[in-house]
Amino acid sequence: SAIAHRVLGFVLEHDVVCREFEKGFDHDGALAAFRKAHELDPEDAVSWANLANLLRYDASGVQHGDSVNLSMP
């Protein structure tokens, strides 16, 4: 379900002690989960917002860095 993928994305964008975008978070996994949530329910604004927020960070947690990929699905 879209909700399950949205929750998975939330979990993956945190490290093991629940810090957002810190070392150990799974950028690619969270990205895939949020994109799947959006695919399953394109009207879900929360999944869309979570995806947009995640796209501001690169895989190492740097916000607006040179390697940030801002391409939406």
mmCIF file of C-alpha atoms in Angstrom:
data_model
loop_
_atom_site.group_PDB
_atom_site.id
_atom_site.type_symbol
_atom_site.label_atom_id
_atom_site.label_comp_id
_atom_site.label_asym_id
_atom_site.label_seq_id
_atom_site.Cartn_x
_atom_site.Cartn_y
_atom_site.Cartn_z
ATOM 1 C CA SER A 1 0.000 0.000 0.000
ATOM 2 C CA ALA A 2 1.015 3.616 -0.416
ATOM 3 C CA ILE A 3 0.922 4.149 3.336
ATOM 4 C CA ALA A 4 3.276 1.214 3.963
ATOM 5 C CA HIS A 5 5.770 2.589 1.435
ATOM 6 C CA ARG A 6 5.476 6.079 2.920
ATOM 7 C CA VAL A 7 6.269 4.690 6.384
ATOM 8 C CA LEU A 8 9.145 2.661 4.956
ATOM 9 C CA GLY A 9 10.546 5.806 3.339
ATOM 10 C CA PHE A 10 10.306 7.633 6.658
ATOM 11 C CA VAL A 11 12.179 4.859 8.449
ATOM 12 C CA LEU A 12 14.900 4.681 5.798
ATOM 13 C CA GLU A 13 15.599 8.418 5.814
ATOM 14 C CA HIS A 14 16.682 8.098 9.456
ATOM 15 C CA ASP A 15 19.742 6.450 10.995
ATOM 16 C CA VAL A 16 19.589 3.767 13.701
ATOM 17 C CA VAL A 17 18.969 6.339 16.448
ATOM 18 C CA CYS A 18 16.271 8.131 14.408
ATOM 19 C CA ARG A 19 18.311 11.139 13.253
ATOM 20 C CA GLU A 20 17.112 12.360 9.882
ATOM 21 C CA PHE A 21 19.650 12.327 7.005
ATOM 22 C CA GLU A 22 22.580 11.392 9.235
ATOM 23 C CA LYS A 23 25.299 8.833 8.512
ATOM 24 C CA GLY A 24 23.675 5.439 8.090
ATOM 25 C CA PHE A 25 20.409 6.547 6.533
ATOM 26 C CA ASP A 26 19.365 4.820 3.293
ATOM 27 C CA HIS A 27 18.883 7.586 0.728
ATOM 28 C CA ASP A 28 18.288 5.280 -2.237
ATOM 29 C CA GLY A 29 15.928 3.035 -0.287
ATOM 30 C CA ALA A 30 13.910 5.981 1.006
ATOM 31 C CA LEU A 31 13.776 7.463 -2.481
ATOM 32 C CA ALA A 32 12.484 4.197 -3.937
ATOM 33 C CA ALA A 33 9.896 3.840 -1.164
ATOM 34 C CA PHE A 34 8.544 7.386 -1.584
ATOM 35 C CA ARG A 35 8.430 6.992 -5.369
ATOM 36 C CA LYS A 36 6.531 3.705 -4.996
ATOM 37 C CA ALA A 37 4.098 5.345 -2.551
ATOM 38 C CA HIS A 38 3.504 8.110 -5.079
ATOM 39 C CA GLU A 39 3.054 5.546 -7.866
ATOM 40 C CA LEU A 40 0.467 3.647 -5.813
ATOM 41 C CA ASP A 41 -1.426 6.783 -4.796
ATOM 42 C CA PRO A 42 -0.610 9.839 -6.925
ATOM 43 C CA GLU A 43 -3.070 11.929 -4.901
ATOM 44 C CA ASP A 44 -1.188 11.372 -1.630
ATOM 45 C CA ALA A 45 0.263 14.799 -0.890
ATOM 46 C CA VAL A 46 2.292 13.572 2.088
ATOM 47 C CA SER A 47 4.263 11.082 -0.027
ATOM 48 C CA TRP A 48 4.868 13.773 -2.623
ATOM 49 C CA ALA A 49 6.085 16.215 0.020
ATOM 50 C CA ASN A 50 8.342 13.593 1.616
ATOM 51 C CA LEU A 51 9.849 12.808 -1.780
ATOM 52 C CA ALA A 52 10.425 16.494 -2.512
ATOM 53 C CA ASN A 53 12.079 16.971 0.879
ATOM 54 C CA LEU A 54 14.349 13.948 0.421
ATOM 55 C CA LEU A 55 15.463 15.169 -3.001
ATOM 56 C CA ARG A 56 17.034 18.222 -1.305
ATOM 57 C CA TYR A 57 19.696 15.909 0.199
ATOM 58 C CA ASP A 58 22.403 13.784 -1.354
ATOM 59 C CA ALA A 59 23.254 10.243 -0.246
ATOM 60 C CA SER A 60 25.654 11.526 2.426
ATOM 61 C CA GLY A 61 23.027 13.813 3.966
ATOM 62 C CA VAL A 62 24.324 17.088 2.530
ATOM 63 C CA GLN A 63 21.484 19.509 1.848
ATOM 64 C CA HIS A 64 21.612 21.381 -1.467
ATOM 65 C CA GLY A 65 25.080 19.965 -2.204
ATOM 66 C CA ASP A 66 26.621 19.698 -5.657
ATOM 67 C CA SER A 67 25.567 16.052 -5.987
ATOM 68 C CA VAL A 68 21.886 16.639 -5.128
ATOM 69 C CA ASN A 69 19.578 15.255 -7.805
ATOM 70 C CA LEU A 70 16.373 17.302 -7.910
ATOM 71 C CA SER A 71 14.620 15.238 -10.593
ATOM 72 C CA MET A 72 11.066 14.302 -9.690
ATOM 73 C CA PRO A 73 9.409 11.147 -11.067
#
